Coordinates of C-alpha atoms and ligand atoms in Angstrom, one line a residue:
X23 CA -29.3 -70.7 -55.6
X24 CA -28.4 -71.7 -52.0
X25 CA -28.8 -75.4 -51.9
X26 CA -29.0 -76.1 -48.2
X27 CA -31.7 -75.1 -45.8
X28 CA -31.1 -72.8 -42.9
X29 CA -33.1 -70.9 -40.3
X30 CA -33.4 -67.2 -41.2
X31 CA -33.6 -64.8 -38.3
X32 CA -34.1 -61.0 -38.5
X33 CA -33.8 -59.6 -35.0
X34 CA -35.2 -56.2 -34.3
X35 CA -32.4 -55.0 -31.9
X36 CA -28.7 -55.5 -31.6
X37 CA -29.2 -57.0 -28.1
X38 CA -31.6 -59.6 -29.6
X39 CA -29.1 -60.3 -32.4
X40 CA -26.3 -60.9 -29.8
X41 CA -28.5 -63.2 -27.8
X42 CA -29.4 -65.2 -30.8
X43 CA -25.8 -65.4 -31.8
X44 CA -24.8 -66.5 -28.3
X45 CA -27.3 -69.4 -28.5
X46 CA -25.4 -71.1 -31.3
X47 CA -22.4 -69.2 -32.5
X48 CA -20.6 -72.0 -34.3
X49 CA -23.1 -72.7 -37.0
X50 CA -24.5 -69.2 -37.5
X51 CA -23.6 -66.6 -40.1
X52 CA -24.3 -62.8 -39.5
X53 CA -25.4 -60.9 -42.6
X54 CA -24.7 -57.2 -43.0
X55 CA -25.5 -56.3 -46.7
X56 CA -24.9 -60.0 -47.8
X57 CA -22.8 -58.9 -50.8
X58 CA -20.1 -61.3 -49.7
X59 CA -21.5 -63.9 -47.4
X60 CA -24.5 -64.7 -49.6
X61 CA -22.2 -65.2 -52.6
X62 CA -20.2 -67.6 -50.6
X63 CA -23.3 -69.5 -49.4
X64 CA -24.5 -69.7 -52.9
X65 CA -21.2 -71.2 -54.0
X66 CA -21.4 -73.7 -51.2
X67 CA -18.3 -72.2 -49.5
X68 CA -20.3 -71.5 -46.3
X69 CA -23.0 -73.8 -45.1
X70 CA -24.6 -72.3 -41.9
X71 CA -27.5 -73.8 -40.1
X72 CA -28.7 -70.4 -39.1
X73 CA -28.4 -66.9 -40.5
X74 CA -28.8 -63.7 -38.5
X75 CA -29.7 -60.8 -40.9
X76 CA -29.0 -57.5 -39.1
X77 CA -31.3 -55.5 -41.5
X78 CA -33.9 -54.7 -38.8
X79 CA -31.5 -54.5 -35.8
X80 CA -31.3 -50.6 -35.9
X81 CA -27.6 -50.5 -37.0
X82 CA -28.1 -48.3 -40.1
X83 CA -27.2 -44.8 -38.9
X84 CA -24.4 -42.2 -39.1
X85 CA -24.4 -39.5 -36.6
X86 CA -22.1 -36.9 -35.0
X87 CA -21.4 -37.4 -31.3
X88 CA -19.0 -35.5 -29.1
X89 CA -16.4 -34.6 -31.9
X90 CA -16.7 -38.0 -33.6
X91 CA -18.7 -39.6 -36.3
X92 CA -20.4 -42.8 -35.2
X93 CA -21.3 -45.2 -38.0
X94 CA -23.6 -48.1 -37.3
X95 CA -22.4 -51.5 -38.7
X96 CA -25.2 -51.6 -41.3
X97 CA -24.5 -48.2 -42.9
X98 CA -23.8 -48.6 -46.5
X99 CA -21.2 -46.9 -48.8
X100 CA -24.1 -44.8 -50.3
X101 CA -25.2 -43.8 -46.8
X102 CA -21.7 -42.4 -46.1
X103 CA -21.7 -40.5 -49.4
X104 CA -25.0 -38.9 -48.6
X105 CA -24.5 -38.2 -44.9
X106 CA -24.1 -34.7 -43.5
X107 CA -22.2 -36.1 -40.5
X108 CA -19.8 -38.1 -42.6
X109 CA -19.0 -34.9 -44.6
X110 CA -16.8 -34.0 -41.7
X111 CA -14.5 -36.8 -42.8
X112 CA -13.7 -36.2 -46.5
X113 CA -11.3 -39.1 -46.6
X114 CA -14.1 -41.5 -45.5
X115 CA -16.4 -40.0 -48.1
X116 CA -13.8 -40.3 -50.8
X117 CA -13.2 -43.9 -49.9
X118 CA -17.0 -44.7 -49.9
X119 CA -17.5 -43.0 -53.3
X120 CA -14.7 -44.9 -54.9
X121 CA -15.7 -48.5 -54.0
X122 CA -16.3 -50.4 -57.2
X123 CA -19.2 -52.6 -58.1
X124 CA -21.6 -49.8 -59.1
X125 CA -24.6 -48.3 -57.4
X126 CA -26.1 -51.7 -56.5
X127 CA -23.1 -52.7 -54.5
X128 CA -22.6 -49.4 -52.8
X129 CA -26.3 -49.2 -51.9
X130 CA -26.2 -52.7 -50.3
X131 CA -22.7 -53.4 -49.0
X132 CA -22.0 -52.2 -45.5
X133 CA -18.9 -50.8 -43.9
X134 CA -19.3 -53.1 -41.0
X135 CA -19.5 -56.1 -43.3
X136 CA -16.3 -55.1 -45.0
X137 CA -14.6 -54.5 -41.7
X138 CA -15.7 -58.0 -40.4
X139 CA -14.6 -59.7 -43.6
X140 CA -11.1 -58.4 -43.0
X141 CA -9.9 -58.8 -46.6
X142 CA -6.5 -56.9 -46.7
X143 CA -7.2 -55.8 -50.2
X144 CA -10.3 -53.8 -49.2
X145 CA -10.7 -50.1 -48.8
X146 CA -12.2 -50.2 -45.3
X147 CA -9.5 -51.6 -43.1
X148 CA -6.8 -49.1 -44.0
X149 CA -9.2 -46.2 -43.9
X150 CA -10.5 -47.1 -40.4
X151 CA -6.9 -47.5 -39.1
X152 CA -5.8 -44.3 -40.8
X153 CA -8.6 -42.2 -39.2
X154 CA -8.0 -43.7 -35.8
X155 CA -11.4 -45.4 -35.5
X156 CA -12.6 -47.5 -32.6
X157 CA -14.9 -50.4 -33.2
X158 CA -17.6 -51.3 -30.7
X159 CA -18.4 -55.0 -30.6
X160 CA -21.4 -56.6 -28.9
X161 CA -21.9 -60.0 -27.4
X162 CA -24.6 -61.4 -25.1
X163 CA -22.4 -60.2 -22.2
X164 CA -22.3 -56.5 -23.3
X165 CA -20.0 -54.4 -25.4
X166 CA -16.3 -53.8 -25.7
X167 CA -14.1 -51.4 -27.7
X168 CA -11.3 -52.3 -30.0
X169 CA -9.0 -49.8 -31.7
X170 CA -9.0 -50.4 -35.5
X171 CA -5.3 -50.9 -35.5
X172 CA -5.8 -53.9 -33.3
X173 CA -9.0 -55.1 -35.0
X174 CA -7.5 -56.3 -38.3
X175 CA -5.2 -59.2 -37.3
X176 CA -4.4 -60.7 -40.6
X177 CA -5.9 -61.8 -44.0
X178 CA -9.5 -62.5 -43.4
X179 CA -8.9 -62.4 -39.6
X180 CA -10.2 -59.9 -37.1
X181 CA -10.3 -59.5 -33.3
X182 CA -13.9 -60.5 -33.3
X183 CA -14.4 -63.4 -31.0
X184 CA -16.9 -66.2 -31.2
X185 CA -20.3 -64.9 -30.2
X186 CA -19.4 -61.2 -31.0
X187 CA -20.8 -59.0 -33.7
X188 CA -19.8 -55.5 -34.8
X189 CA -22.2 -52.8 -33.6
X190 CA -20.6 -49.5 -34.7
X191 CA -17.4 -47.7 -35.7
X192 CA -16.5 -44.4 -34.1
X193 CA -14.1 -42.0 -36.0
X194 CA -12.8 -38.9 -34.3
X195 CA -13.1 -35.8 -36.4
X196 CA -9.4 -34.7 -36.7
X197 CA -9.8 -31.0 -35.9
X198 CA -7.4 -28.7 -37.7
X199 CA -6.0 -31.6 -39.8
X200 CA -6.3 -32.1 -43.5
X201 CA -7.4 -35.5 -44.7
X202 CA -6.7 -37.3 -47.9
X203 CA -7.5 -40.7 -49.4
X204 CA -5.8 -42.2 -52.4
X205 CA -6.5 -45.6 -54.0
X206 CA -4.5 -47.3 -56.7
X207 CA -6.4 -50.0 -58.6
X208 CA -5.8 -51.7 -62.0
X209 CA -9.1 -50.8 -63.7
X210 CA -12.1 -48.8 -62.8
X211 CA -13.9 -52.0 -61.8
X212 CA -11.2 -53.6 -59.7
X213 CA -10.5 -53.7 -56.0
X214 CA -7.6 -51.8 -54.5
X215 CA -4.0 -52.8 -54.9
X216 CA -2.8 -50.2 -52.5
X217 CA -4.5 -47.4 -50.5
X218 CA -3.2 -44.4 -48.6
X219 CA -5.1 -42.5 -45.9
X220 CA -3.3 -39.3 -44.9
X221 CA -3.7 -36.8 -42.0
X222 CA -1.7 -33.6 -42.2
X223 CA -1.5 -31.2 -39.3
X224 CA -1.2 -27.4 -39.5
X225 CA 2.5 -27.8 -38.5
X226 CA 3.1 -30.0 -41.6
X227 CA 3.3 -33.2 -39.6
X228 CA 1.9 -36.2 -41.6
X229 CA 0.5 -39.5 -40.7
X230 CA -0.1 -42.0 -43.5
X231 CA -1.7 -45.4 -43.3
X232 CA -1.1 -47.8 -46.2
X233 CA -3.9 -50.3 -46.8
X234 CA -4.2 -53.3 -49.1
X235 CA -0.5 -53.7 -49.5
X236 CA 0.4 -55.5 -46.3
X237 CA -1.5 -58.3 -44.4
X238 CA -2.5 -55.7 -41.9
X239 CA -2.6 -51.8 -42.5
X240 CA 0.6 -50.0 -41.5
X241 CA 1.0 -46.5 -40.4
X242 CA 4.1 -44.2 -40.8
X243 CA 4.6 -40.6 -39.6
X244 CA 6.8 -37.8 -41.0
X245 CA 6.6 -34.4 -42.5
X246 CA 4.5 -33.4 -45.4
X247 CA 7.4 -31.4 -46.7
X248 CA 9.6 -34.5 -46.9
X249 CA 7.6 -36.7 -49.2
X250 CA 10.5 -38.8 -50.1
X251 CA 11.2 -39.6 -46.5
X252 CA 7.6 -40.7 -46.0
X253 CA 7.7 -42.8 -49.1
X254 CA 10.8 -44.7 -47.8
X255 CA 9.1 -45.2 -44.5
X256 CA 6.0 -46.5 -46.1
X257 CA 7.8 -49.0 -48.2
X258 CA 9.9 -50.2 -45.2
X259 CA 6.8 -50.7 -43.2
X260 CA 5.4 -53.3 -45.5
X261 CA 6.9 -56.3 -43.7
X262 CA 4.2 -58.8 -44.6
X263 CA 3.3 -58.0 -48.2
X264 CA -0.2 -59.2 -49.2
X265 CA -0.5 -61.0 -52.6
X266 CA -3.7 -62.0 -54.3
X267 CA -4.9 -62.4 -57.9
X268 CA -4.8 -58.6 -58.5
X269 CA -1.1 -58.1 -57.6
X270 CA 1.9 -59.6 -56.0
X271 CA 2.9 -58.5 -52.6
X272 CA 6.4 -57.3 -53.7
X273 CA 4.8 -55.1 -56.3
X274 CA 2.4 -53.6 -53.7
X275 CA 5.5 -53.0 -51.4
X276 CA 7.3 -51.1 -54.2
X277 CA 4.4 -48.8 -54.9
X278 CA 3.5 -48.1 -51.2
X279 CA 5.9 -45.1 -51.2
X280 CA 4.3 -43.5 -54.2
X281 CA 0.8 -44.1 -52.7
X282 CA 1.9 -42.5 -49.5
X283 CA 2.9 -39.4 -51.4
X284 CA -0.3 -39.2 -53.3
X285 CA -2.4 -39.5 -50.2
X286 CA -0.5 -36.6 -48.7
X287 CA -1.0 -34.6 -51.8
X288 CA -4.7 -35.5 -51.8
X289 CA -4.9 -34.1 -48.2
X290 CA -3.1 -30.8 -48.8
Ligands
LIG312 C1 -18.7 -56.4 -57.4 C2 -18.0 -56.1 -56.1 C3 -17.1 -55.0 -56.1 C4 -16.4 -54.7 -54.9 N1 -15.5 -53.7 -54.9 C5 -14.9 -53.4 -53.8 C6 -13.9 -52.3 -53.7 O1 -13.7 -51.6 -54.7 N2 -13.3 -52.1 -52.5 C7 -13.6 -52.8 -51.4 O2 -13.0 -52.5 -50.4 N3 -14.5 -53.8 -51.4 C8 -15.1 -54.1 -52.6 N4 -16.1 -55.0 -52.6 C9 -16.3 -55.8 -51.3 C10 -17.4 -55.1 -50.6 O3 -17.0 -53.9 -50.0 C11 -17.9 -56.1 -49.6 O4 -18.5 -57.2 -50.3 C12 -18.8 -55.5 -48.6 O5 -18.3 -54.4 -48.0 C13 -19.2 -56.5 -47.6 O6 -20.2 -55.9 -46.9 P1 -21.6 -56.6 -46.7 O7 -22.4 -55.8 -45.8 O8 -22.3 -57.1 -47.9 O9 -21.0 -57.9 -45.9 P2 -21.7 -59.4 -45.8 O10 -21.4 -60.1 -47.0 O11 -23.0 -59.3 -45.2 O12 -20.7 -59.9 -44.6 C14 -19.2 -60.1 -44.9 C15 -18.7 -60.8 -43.6 O13 -18.8 -60.0 -42.5 C16 -19.6 -60.7 -41.5 N5 -20.5 -59.6 -41.0 C17 -21.2 -58.6 -41.6 N6 -21.7 -57.7 -40.8 C18 -21.3 -58.1 -39.6 C19 -21.5 -57.5 -38.2 N7 -22.1 -56.4 -38.0 N8 -20.9 -58.2 -37.2 C20 -20.2 -59.3 -37.4 N9 -20.0 -59.9 -38.6 C21 -20.5 -59.3 -39.6 C22 -20.4 -61.7 -42.3 O14 -20.7 -62.8 -41.4 C23 -19.4 -62.1 -43.3 O15 -18.4 -63.0 -42.7 C24 -16.7 -55.4 -53.8 C25 -17.7 -56.5 -53.8 C26 -18.3 -56.8 -54.9 C27 -19.3 -57.9 -55.0

């Protein structure tokens, strides 16, 4: 049970949500699916005076636009798995289908919420960086775009500024490139320890983004025919290894190369 009283707001547009946030950003929490923030409020780790629930703000959509897939911040993992537009991005679908927590979690948790939480050991940050996503954030003053590679600034930190909320994520469909996603986790029910998102071109060029192993996702490039070279590059790129209760950072660094190889194999 949440012990403290707060004002609950459910705006009906993203503009209204941004204006409400601007009125009192310091003591307000934004709710996507609530699978993380409500848990923390219940535990007393967050004690907002106001809560802005985005459920009616029109941000639950996935559509194809000009060679890209645009995902509203409130789209859930299940929405991704069922979306015809998202099917253009098999790495994204594989990621969403593999999130643990069961159907209840995947039906409720949003990609936007995961991005804004910025937990390094999540699936979403590495995937968004690996597919070259751009995030659109909104404040009362309008919108601005941030490349995913610049959005995740460190453990539980993002480039979102006070008074801003995430509106959507735009992922270009990588024409002519094969995509792969590979996740290593301890058990079926656990969060990722290391993830790999791979893009492989017709000429064999490969780009692999390693997530969950470093404090920020890291990207390396090479050739799909030189998997050992890619693996060495991936391990060397882990310069700020991320540790949590699931795994030590040094362990994550040591397996990053193997994960890079498996992501490329998943793609090809
Ligand atoms: C049992 C369980 C298993 C899980 N397994 C995995 C897993 O395998 N892999 C994985 O990556 N994750 C996993 N997760 C984490 C899950 O992905 C996140 O809880 C979820 O994505 C957060 O989404 P949400 O919409 O519920 O966010 P919320 O709890 O609503 O919000 C999270 C944070 O983001 C902020 N926020 C939300 N939306 C916005 C917005 N549009 N603009 C600005 N700020 C916003 C909130 O204020 C809060 O700080 C698991 C969680 C649980 C409970």
